[in-house]
Amino acid sequence: MKKLIAFVFFLSGFISAKASKVDTVSTYSTSMKKNIKAVVITPEAINPSDKFPVLYLLHGYSGNQADWISKVKTVADYADQYKMIIVCPDGNFSSWYFDSPVDKNWKYETYVSTELPAWIDSHYKTINTKEGRAITGLSMGGHGALYIAFKHQDVFGAAGSMSGGVDLRPFPLNWDLAKRLGSYSEFPERWDNSSVINLTHLLTAKSLPLIIDCGTEDFFYGVNLKLHNKLLDNNIPHDFISRKGAHNWEYWSNAIGYQALFFSKFFKR
């Protein structure tokens, strides 16, 4: 009987420890003149004065702000486990998280790099420096996270990617890319300048801690391997994870655990 009572107390303590709060908020983009939804997961504050680092977690092509929290239930647990705020913005169906030169109404680089962090910092108790911000995502969001972090190292102190489309040029007819950039045949420079693999010159050896993850059966594996080798050639430190897996939620559900741990260690430096 005593063992049963002890187990009940242990279990109730375990459950109560998982006190993260999940909200869907409406943020405003001045550049696009519209409201944009985001899921914000906040850990329980022990003291009223507690401030938390923020991990921005981006969805993939055709997704929205609810993808991560609805398909990977452990995401909310990581907020409590590592005492971080997790923000999942709506990056629209196919923004690829850059400012489109084709349609001026698609300015998701500006939104994620500037407008959203300012909104989050003004509404939550955050560590509002680059040492308190990191960004990662899957597929389109993996591209977006690295693209934005490489270009805005004053905003984000660390970055990651899971199955990211880190080179857009091999896929000129896919995923609405031509709608955002114009056709590859007509505007190759746009595609060059929008591909993460061509932005490594913005990095130095200690500028941006990176974690890059892609499964060996993923159609983006080849471009991720090329990015990994290019970073090695340029002496840019980074974690590169490769294991059996495809472009699916089974893989990303596993990958996010490694990424959350990586960013937790970054925040504690």
PDB file of C-alpha atoms in Angstrom:
ATOM      1  CA  MET A   1       0.000   0.000   0.000  1.00  0.00           C
ATOM      2  CA  LYS A   2       2.847   2.380   0.875  1.00  0.00           C
ATOM      3  CA  LYS A   3       4.463   1.697  -2.495  1.00  0.00           C
ATOM      4  CA  LEU A   4       1.178   2.473  -4.245  1.00  0.00           C
ATOM      5  CA  ILE A   5       0.790   5.787  -2.383  1.00  0.00           C
ATOM      6  CA  ALA A   6       4.387   6.732  -3.181  1.00  0.00           C
ATOM      7  CA  PHE A   7       3.806   5.949  -6.846  1.00  0.00           C
ATOM      8  CA  VAL A   8       0.636   8.099  -6.899  1.00  0.00           C
ATOM      9  CA  PHE A   9       2.533  11.042  -5.404  1.00  0.00           C
ATOM     10  CA  PHE A  10       5.359  10.537  -7.897  1.00  0.00           C
ATOM     11  CA  LEU A  11       2.912  10.381 -10.801  1.00  0.00           C
ATOM     12  CA  SER A  12       0.981  13.472  -9.689  1.00  0.00           C
ATOM     13  CA  GLY A  13       4.242  15.384  -9.328  1.00  0.00           C
ATOM     14  CA  PHE A  14       5.309  14.281 -12.798  1.00  0.00           C
ATOM     15  CA  ILE A  15       2.019  15.407 -14.324  1.00  0.00           C
ATOM     16  CA  SER A  16       1.968  18.756 -12.521  1.00  0.00           C
ATOM     17  CA  ALA A  17       5.517  19.435 -13.671  1.00  0.00           C
ATOM     18  CA  LYS A  18       4.255  19.503 -17.257  1.00  0.00           C
ATOM     19  CA  ALA A  19       2.666  22.914 -16.940  1.00  0.00           C
ATOM     20  CA  SER A  20       3.525  24.510 -20.273  1.00  0.00           C
ATOM     21  CA  LYS A  21       0.807  26.731 -21.709  1.00  0.00           C
ATOM     22  CA  VAL A  22      -0.168  26.635 -25.384  1.00  0.00           C
ATOM     23  CA  ASP A  23      -1.755  29.733 -26.905  1.00  0.00           C
ATOM     24  CA  THR A  24      -2.677  30.711 -30.440  1.00  0.00           C
ATOM     25  CA  VAL A  25      -2.092  34.440 -30.841  1.00  0.00           C
ATOM     26  CA  SER A  26      -2.677  36.967 -33.586  1.00  0.00           C
ATOM     27  CA  THR A  27       0.363  39.047 -34.496  1.00  0.00           C
ATOM     28  CA  TYR A  28       0.488  41.949 -36.920  1.00  0.00           C
ATOM     29  CA  SER A  29       2.831  42.358 -39.874  1.00  0.00           C
ATOM     30  CA  THR A  30       3.335  45.988 -40.811  1.00  0.00           C
ATOM     31  CA  SER A  31       5.157  45.049 -44.014  1.00  0.00           C
ATOM     32  CA  MET A  32       2.311  42.826 -45.238  1.00  0.00           C
ATOM     33  CA  LYS A  33      -0.476  44.794 -43.539  1.00  0.00           C
ATOM     34  CA  LYS A  34      -2.227  41.760 -42.114  1.00  0.00           C
ATOM     35  CA  ASN A  35      -2.649  39.679 -38.984  1.00  0.00           C
ATOM     36  CA  ILE A  36      -0.715  36.422 -38.818  1.00  0.00           C
ATOM     37  CA  LYS A  37      -1.353  33.605 -36.341  1.00  0.00           C
ATOM     38  CA  ALA A  38       1.319  31.955 -34.223  1.00  0.00           C
ATOM     39  CA  VAL A  39       1.326  29.218 -31.611  1.00  0.00           C
ATOM     40  CA  VAL A  40       3.231  30.250 -28.494  1.00  0.00           C
ATOM     41  CA  ILE A  41       4.231  27.631 -25.909  1.00  0.00           C
ATOM     42  CA  THR A  42       5.379  29.042 -22.577  1.00  0.00           C
ATOM     43  CA  PRO A  43       6.915  27.127 -19.677  1.00  0.00           C
ATOM     44  CA  GLU A  44       5.751  27.561 -16.121  1.00  0.00           C
ATOM     45  CA  ALA A  45       7.554  30.447 -14.428  1.00  0.00           C
ATOM     46  CA  ILE A  46       8.939  29.620 -10.985  1.00  0.00           C
ATOM     47  CA  ASN A  47       9.397  33.304 -10.161  1.00  0.00           C
ATOM     48  CA  PRO A  48       7.369  36.240 -11.548  1.00  0.00           C
ATOM     49  CA  SER A  49      10.611  37.823 -12.742  1.00  0.00           C
ATOM     50  CA  ASP A  50      11.715  34.814 -14.801  1.00  0.00           C
ATOM     51  CA  LYS A  51      12.692  35.536 -18.398  1.00  0.00           C
ATOM     52  CA  PHE A  52      13.034  32.832 -21.011  1.00  0.00           C
ATOM     53  CA  PRO A  53      14.944  32.256 -24.243  1.00  0.00           C
ATOM     54  CA  VAL A  54      12.862  31.735 -27.368  1.00  0.00           C
ATOM     55  CA  LEU A  55      13.051  28.998 -29.990  1.00  0.00           C
ATOM     56  CA  TYR A  56      11.307  29.870 -33.260  1.00  0.00           C
ATOM     57  CA  LEU A  57      10.068  26.671 -34.897  1.00  0.00           C
ATOM     58  CA  LEU A  58       8.993  26.883 -38.551  1.00  0.00           C
ATOM     59  CA  HIS A  59       6.617  24.601 -40.452  1.00  0.00           C
ATOM     60  CA  GLY A  60       7.032  23.174 -43.939  1.00  0.00           C
ATOM     61  CA  TYR A  61       5.397  23.687 -47.319  1.00  0.00           C
ATOM     62  CA  SER A  62       1.568  23.585 -47.195  1.00  0.00           C
ATOM     63  CA  GLY A  63       1.619  23.717 -43.388  1.00  0.00           C
ATOM     64  CA  ASN A  64       0.615  26.308 -40.819  1.00  0.00           C
ATOM     65  CA  GLN A  65       1.286  27.442 -37.272  1.00  0.00           C
ATOM     66  CA  ALA A  66      -0.522  24.437 -35.745  1.00  0.00           C
ATOM     67  CA  ASP A  67       1.515  21.723 -37.489  1.00  0.00           C
ATOM     68  CA  TRP A  68       4.153  21.165 -34.836  1.00  0.00           C
ATOM     69  CA  ILE A  69       1.885  21.203 -31.796  1.00  0.00           C
ATOM     70  CA  SER A  70      -0.787  19.013 -33.406  1.00  0.00           C
ATOM     71  CA  LYS A  71       1.535  16.408 -34.899  1.00  0.00           C
ATOM     72  CA  VAL A  72       4.341  16.238 -32.323  1.00  0.00           C
ATOM     73  CA  LYS A  73       2.837  16.261 -28.826  1.00  0.00           C
ATOM     74  CA  THR A  74       6.242  16.320 -27.131  1.00  0.00           C
ATOM     75  CA  VAL A  75       6.975  19.831 -28.448  1.00  0.00           C
ATOM     76  CA  ALA A  76       5.054  21.342 -25.533  1.00  0.00           C
ATOM     77  CA  ASP A  77       7.076  19.200 -23.120  1.00  0.00           C
ATOM     78  CA  TYR A  78      10.354  20.651 -24.403  1.00  0.00           C
ATOM     79  CA  ALA A  79       9.240  24.132 -23.378  1.00  0.00           C
ATOM     80  CA  ASP A  80       8.996  22.987 -19.763  1.00  0.00           C
ATOM     81  CA  GLN A  81      11.937  20.596 -19.840  1.00  0.00           C
ATOM     82  CA  TYR A  82      14.359  23.204 -21.147  1.00  0.00           C
ATOM     83  CA  LYS A  83      12.625  26.331 -19.817  1.00  0.00           C
ATOM     84  CA  MET A  84      12.241  28.011 -23.178  1.00  0.00           C
ATOM     85  CA  ILE A  85       9.408  29.676 -25.046  1.00  0.00           C
ATOM     86  CA  ILE A  86       8.635  27.977 -28.365  1.00  0.00           C
ATOM     87  CA  VAL A  87       7.027  30.066 -31.109  1.00  0.00           C
ATOM     88  CA  CYS A  88       5.504  28.437 -34.205  1.00  0.00           C
ATOM     89  CA  PRO A  89       4.464  31.118 -36.709  1.00  0.00           C
ATOM     90  CA  ASP A  90       2.287  30.729 -39.763  1.00  0.00           C
ATOM     91  CA  GLY A  91       4.672  31.046 -42.701  1.00  0.00           C
ATOM     92  CA  ASN A  92       1.837  30.760 -45.217  1.00  0.00           C
ATOM     93  CA  PHE A  93       1.338  27.850 -47.611  1.00  0.00           C
ATOM     94  CA  SER A  94       4.496  28.394 -49.671  1.00  0.00           C
ATOM     95  CA  SER A  95       6.392  31.504 -48.573  1.00  0.00           C
ATOM     96  CA  TRP A  96       9.768  29.763 -48.240  1.00  0.00           C
ATOM     97  CA  TYR A  97      10.380  32.472 -45.619  1.00  0.00           C
ATOM     98  CA  PHE A  98      11.961  35.063 -47.878  1.00  0.00           C
ATOM     99  CA  ASP A  99      10.697  38.395 -49.172  1.00  0.00           C
ATOM    100  CA  SER A 100       9.355  37.559 -52.615  1.00  0.00           C
ATOM    101  CA  PRO A 101      10.676  39.733 -55.449  1.00  0.00           C
ATOM    102  CA  VAL A 102       7.612  38.683 -57.456  1.00  0.00           C
ATOM    103  CA  ASP A 103       4.842  39.538 -55.013  1.00  0.00           C
ATOM    104  CA  LYS A 104       5.460  42.357 -52.528  1.00  0.00           C
ATOM    105  CA  ASN A 105       2.673  41.001 -50.327  1.00  0.00           C
ATOM    106  CA  TRP A 106       4.874  38.030 -49.385  1.00  0.00           C
ATOM    107  CA  LYS A 107       7.497  39.385 -46.951  1.00  0.00           C
ATOM    108  CA  TYR A 108       8.040  36.507 -44.596  1.00  0.00           C
ATOM    109  CA  GLU A 109      11.748  37.134 -44.085  1.00  0.00           C
ATOM    110  CA  THR A 110      10.870  40.582 -42.730  1.00  0.00           C
ATOM    111  CA  TYR A 111       8.083  39.124 -40.624  1.00  0.00           C
ATOM    112  CA  VAL A 112      10.071  36.294 -39.023  1.00  0.00           C
ATOM    113  CA  SER A 113      13.364  38.177 -38.644  1.00  0.00           C
ATOM    114  CA  THR A 114      12.005  41.507 -37.377  1.00  0.00           C
ATOM    115  CA  GLU A 115       8.276  41.894 -36.818  1.00  0.00           C
ATOM    116  CA  LEU A 116       7.533  38.638 -35.012  1.00  0.00           C
ATOM    117  CA  PRO A 117      10.473  38.777 -32.539  1.00  0.00           C
ATOM    118  CA  ALA A 118       9.531  42.367 -31.687  1.00  0.00           C
ATOM    119  CA  TRP A 119       5.929  41.291 -31.046  1.00  0.00           C
ATOM    120  CA  ILE A 120       6.962  38.299 -28.929  1.00  0.00           C
ATOM    121  CA  ASP A 121       9.424  40.375 -26.892  1.00  0.00           C
ATOM    122  CA  SER A 122       6.739  42.974 -26.202  1.00  0.00           C
ATOM    123  CA  HIS A 123       4.147  40.430 -25.051  1.00  0.00           C
ATOM    124  CA  TYR A 124       6.228  37.818 -23.180  1.00  0.00           C
ATOM    125  CA  LYS A 125       9.049  37.793 -20.658  1.00  0.00           C
ATOM    126  CA  THR A 126      11.879  36.951 -23.022  1.00  0.00           C
ATOM    127  CA  ILE A 127      15.639  37.250 -23.094  1.00  0.00           C
ATOM    128  CA  ASN A 128      15.503  39.727 -25.957  1.00  0.00           C
ATOM    129  CA  THR A 129      19.020  39.396 -27.313  1.00  0.00           C
ATOM    130  CA  LYS A 130      20.457  37.079 -29.946  1.00  0.00           C
ATOM    131  CA  GLU A 131      21.856  34.956 -27.116  1.00  0.00           C
ATOM    132  CA  GLY A 132      18.244  34.308 -26.151  1.00  0.00           C
ATOM    133  CA  ARG A 133      16.928  33.476 -29.621  1.00  0.00           C
ATOM    134  CA  ALA A 134      17.318  30.454 -31.892  1.00  0.00           C
ATOM    135  CA  ILE A 135      15.462  29.312 -34.991  1.00  0.00           C
ATOM    136  CA  THR A 136      14.885  25.987 -36.717  1.00  0.00           C
ATOM    137  CA  GLY A 137      12.274  24.250 -38.849  1.00  0.00           C
ATOM    138  CA  LEU A 138      11.438  21.382 -41.163  1.00  0.00           C
ATOM    139  CA  SER A 139      11.653  21.221 -44.975  1.00  0.00           C
ATOM    140  CA  MET A 140      10.608  24.684 -46.235  1.00  0.00           C
ATOM    141  CA  GLY A 141      11.037  25.802 -42.636  1.00  0.00           C
ATOM    142  CA  GLY A 142      14.515  24.277 -42.460  1.00  0.00           C
ATOM    143  CA  HIS A 143      15.483  26.377 -45.442  1.00  0.00           C
ATOM    144  CA  GLY A 144      13.789  29.388 -43.870  1.00  0.00           C
ATOM    145  CA  ALA A 145      15.487  29.006 -40.507  1.00  0.00           C
ATOM    146  CA  LEU A 146      19.001  28.858 -41.963  1.00  0.00           C
ATOM    147  CA  TYR A 147      18.290  31.521 -44.594  1.00  0.00           C
ATOM    148  CA  ILE A 148      16.989  33.973 -42.001  1.00  0.00           C
ATOM    149  CA  ALA A 149      19.631  33.182 -39.387  1.00  0.00           C
ATOM    150  CA  PHE A 150      22.522  33.488 -41.855  1.00  0.00           C
ATOM    151  CA  LYS A 151      21.253  36.919 -42.912  1.00  0.00           C
ATOM    152  CA  HIS A 152      20.198  38.142 -39.464  1.00  0.00           C
ATOM    153  CA  GLN A 153      22.897  37.049 -37.055  1.00  0.00           C
ATOM    154  CA  ASP A 154      22.176  40.125 -34.947  1.00  0.00           C
ATOM    155  CA  VAL A 155      18.724  38.670 -34.190  1.00  0.00           C
ATOM    156  CA  PHE A 156      19.290  34.893 -33.897  1.00  0.00           C
ATOM    157  CA  GLY A 157      22.229  33.421 -32.046  1.00  0.00           C
ATOM    158  CA  ALA A 158      21.844  29.805 -33.218  1.00  0.00           C
ATOM    159  CA  ALA A 159      20.030  27.966 -35.996  1.00  0.00           C
ATOM    160  CA  GLY A 160      19.022  24.546 -37.205  1.00  0.00           C
ATOM    161  CA  SER A 161      17.327  22.653 -39.991  1.00  0.00           C
ATOM    162  CA  MET A 162      15.479  19.354 -40.299  1.00  0.00           C
ATOM    163  CA  SER A 163      15.200  17.968 -43.850  1.00  0.00           C
ATOM    164  CA  GLY A 164      15.705  21.484 -45.140  1.00  0.00           C
ATOM    165  CA  GLY A 165      15.485  22.520 -48.780  1.00  0.00           C
ATOM    166  CA  VAL A 166      18.888  24.182 -48.501  1.00  0.00           C
ATOM    167  CA  ASP A 167      19.434  24.465 -52.281  1.00  0.00           C
ATOM    168  CA  LEU A 168      16.375  25.473 -54.278  1.00  0.00           C
ATOM    169  CA  ARG A 169      17.908  25.267 -57.755  1.00  0.00           C
ATOM    170  CA  PRO A 170      17.534  21.503 -58.332  1.00  0.00           C
ATOM    171  CA  PHE A 171      13.756  21.871 -57.906  1.00  0.00           C
ATOM    172  CA  PRO A 172      12.664  24.604 -60.349  1.00  0.00           C
ATOM    173  CA  LEU A 173       9.158  23.207 -60.892  1.00  0.00           C
ATOM    174  CA  ASN A 174       8.301  22.252 -57.317  1.00  0.00           C
ATOM    175  CA  TRP A 175       6.456  23.683 -54.316  1.00  0.00           C
ATOM    176  CA  ASP A 176       5.427  27.071 -55.789  1.00  0.00           C
ATOM    177  CA  LEU A 177       9.039  28.235 -55.853  1.00  0.00           C
ATOM    178  CA  ALA A 178       8.604  29.859 -59.260  1.00  0.00           C
ATOM    179  CA  LYS A 179       5.588  31.763 -57.921  1.00  0.00           C
ATOM    180  CA  ARG A 180       7.758  33.273 -55.219  1.00  0.00           C
ATOM    181  CA  LEU A 181      10.962  33.848 -57.257  1.00  0.00           C
ATOM    182  CA  GLY A 182       9.988  33.814 -60.927  1.00  0.00           C
ATOM    183  CA  SER A 183      11.126  30.991 -63.173  1.00  0.00           C
ATOM    184  CA  TYR A 184      14.635  29.637 -62.740  1.00  0.00           C
ATOM    185  CA  SER A 185      15.389  30.000 -66.449  1.00  0.00           C
ATOM    186  CA  GLU A 186      14.537  33.711 -66.388  1.00  0.00           C
ATOM    187  CA  PHE A 187      15.879  34.682 -62.967  1.00  0.00           C
ATOM    188  CA  PRO A 188      18.758  32.340 -62.011  1.00  0.00           C
ATOM    189  CA  GLU A 189      20.386  35.003 -59.801  1.00  0.00           C
ATOM    190  CA  ARG A 190      17.286  35.161 -57.625  1.00  0.00           C
ATOM    191  CA  TRP A 191      17.440  31.411 -57.111  1.00  0.00           C
ATOM    192  CA  ASP A 192      21.173  31.581 -56.390  1.00  0.00           C
ATOM    193  CA  ASN A 193      20.730  34.347 -53.820  1.00  0.00           C
ATOM    194  CA  SER A 194      17.788  32.618 -52.151  1.00  0.00           C
ATOM    195  CA  SER A 195      19.522  29.258 -51.637  1.00  0.00           C
ATOM    196  CA  VAL A 196      21.083  28.658 -48.235  1.00  0.00           C
ATOM    197  CA  ILE A 197      24.023  26.791 -49.732  1.00  0.00           C
ATOM    198  CA  ASN A 198      25.150  30.028 -51.412  1.00  0.00           C
ATOM    199  CA  LEU A 199      25.063  32.072 -48.204  1.00  0.00           C
ATOM    200  CA  THR A 200      27.807  30.341 -46.237  1.00  0.00           C
ATOM    201  CA  HIS A 201      30.124  33.267 -46.978  1.00  0.00           C
ATOM    202  CA  LEU A 202      28.105  35.178 -44.371  1.00  0.00           C
ATOM    203  CA  LEU A 203      29.402  32.867 -41.632  1.00  0.00           C
ATOM    204  CA  THR A 204      32.600  32.839 -39.635  1.00  0.00           C
ATOM    205  CA  ALA A 205      33.937  30.052 -37.463  1.00  0.00           C
ATOM    206  CA  LYS A 206      32.256  31.327 -34.287  1.00  0.00           C
ATOM    207  CA  SER A 207      29.377  33.381 -35.618  1.00  0.00           C
ATOM    208  CA  LEU A 208      26.435  30.971 -35.493  1.00  0.00           C
ATOM    209  CA  PRO A 209      26.091  27.562 -33.794  1.00  0.00           C
ATOM    210  CA  LEU A 210      24.367  25.226 -36.260  1.00  0.00           C
ATOM    211  CA  ILE A 211      22.618  21.862 -36.201  1.00  0.00           C
ATOM    212  CA  ILE A 212      21.589  20.272 -39.511  1.00  0.00           C
ATOM    213  CA  ASP A 213      19.650  17.000 -39.710  1.00  0.00           C
ATOM    214  CA  CYS A 214      18.436  15.024 -42.736  1.00  0.00           C
ATOM    215  CA  GLY A 215      17.493  11.405 -43.346  1.00  0.00           C
ATOM    216  CA  THR A 216      19.359   9.340 -45.906  1.00  0.00           C
ATOM    217  CA  GLU A 217      16.144   8.467 -47.787  1.00  0.00           C
ATOM    218  CA  ASP A 218      15.025  12.099 -47.986  1.00  0.00           C
ATOM    219  CA  PHE A 219      14.874  13.787 -51.412  1.00  0.00           C
ATOM    220  CA  PHE A 220      16.725  16.716 -49.810  1.00  0.00           C
ATOM    221  CA  TYR A 221      19.535  14.499 -48.505  1.00  0.00           C
ATOM    222  CA  GLY A 222      21.883  15.261 -51.410  1.00  0.00           C
ATOM    223  CA  VAL A 223      21.710  19.044 -50.986  1.00  0.00           C
ATOM    224  CA  ASN A 224      22.087  18.745 -47.212  1.00  0.00           C
ATOM    225  CA  LEU A 225      25.190  16.611 -47.653  1.00  0.00           C
ATOM    226  CA  LYS A 226      26.617  19.231 -50.032  1.00  0.00           C
ATOM    227  CA  LEU A 227      25.934  21.962 -47.482  1.00  0.00           C
ATOM    228  CA  HIS A 228      27.620  19.894 -44.772  1.00  0.00           C
ATOM    229  CA  ASN A 229      30.722  19.391 -46.924  1.00  0.00           C
ATOM    230  CA  LYS A 230      30.830  23.065 -47.877  1.00  0.00           C
ATOM    231  CA  LEU A 231      30.705  24.080 -44.225  1.00  0.00           C
ATOM    232  CA  LEU A 232      33.528  21.641 -43.511  1.00  0.00           C
ATOM    233  CA  ASP A 233      35.584  23.083 -46.390  1.00  0.00           C
ATOM    234  CA  ASN A 234      35.033  26.594 -45.002  1.00  0.00           C
ATOM    235  CA  ASN A 235      35.911  25.533 -41.444  1.00  0.00           C
ATOM    236  CA  ILE A 236      32.454  26.406 -40.115  1.00  0.00           C
ATOM    237  CA  PRO A 237      31.711  24.292 -37.018  1.00  0.00           C
ATOM    238  CA  HIS A 238      28.308  22.606 -37.032  1.00  0.00           C
ATOM    239  CA  ASP A 239      26.505  19.471 -35.920  1.00  0.00           C
ATOM    240  CA  PHE A 240      25.415  17.302 -38.845  1.00  0.00           C
ATOM    241  CA  ILE A 241      23.061  14.403 -38.143  1.00  0.00           C
ATOM    242  CA  SER A 242      22.272  11.803 -40.773  1.00  0.00           C
ATOM    243  CA  ARG A 243      20.419   8.553 -40.205  1.00  0.00           C
ATOM    244  CA  LYS A 244      17.937   6.298 -41.961  1.00  0.00           C
ATOM    245  CA  GLY A 245      14.715   8.162 -42.550  1.00  0.00           C
ATOM    246  CA  ALA A 246      12.513   9.920 -45.068  1.00  0.00           C
ATOM    247  CA  HIS A 247      10.727  13.259 -45.451  1.00  0.00           C
ATOM    248  CA  ASN A 248       7.946  12.658 -42.943  1.00  0.00           C
ATOM    249  CA  TRP A 249       6.645  13.367 -39.450  1.00  0.00           C
ATOM    250  CA  GLU A 250       8.085  10.163 -38.061  1.00  0.00           C
ATOM    251  CA  TYR A 251      11.535  11.543 -38.798  1.00  0.00           C
ATOM    252  CA  TRP A 252      10.840  15.089 -37.593  1.00  0.00           C
ATOM    253  CA  SER A 253       9.221  13.852 -34.368  1.00  0.00           C
ATOM    254  CA  ASN A 254      12.558  12.275 -33.532  1.00  0.00           C
ATOM    255  CA  ALA A 255      14.732  15.077 -34.877  1.00  0.00           C
ATOM    256  CA  ILE A 256      13.136  17.856 -32.834  1.00  0.00           C
ATOM    257  CA  GLY A 257      14.324  16.241 -29.597  1.00  0.00           C
ATOM    258  CA  TYR A 258      17.970  16.546 -30.655  1.00  0.00           C
ATOM    259  CA  GLN A 259      17.410  20.085 -31.850  1.00  0.00           C
ATOM    260  CA  ALA A 260      15.721  21.179 -28.617  1.00  0.00           C
ATOM    261  CA  LEU A 261      18.623  19.773 -26.596  1.00  0.00           C
ATOM    262  CA  PHE A 262      21.148  21.530 -28.847  1.00  0.00           C
ATOM    263  CA  PHE A 263      19.452  24.906 -28.395  1.00  0.00           C
ATOM    264  CA  SER A 264      19.024  24.372 -24.673  1.00  0.00           C
ATOM    265  CA  LYS A 265      22.787  23.980 -24.383  1.00  0.00           C
ATOM    266  CA  PHE A 266      23.287  27.110 -26.476  1.00  0.00           C
ATOM    267  CA  PHE A 267      20.970  29.115 -24.229  1.00  0.00           C
ATOM    268  CA  LYS A 268      22.857  27.979 -21.119  1.00  0.00           C
ATOM    269  CA  ARG A 269      26.294  29.057 -22.341  1.00  0.00           C
TER     270      ARG A 269
END
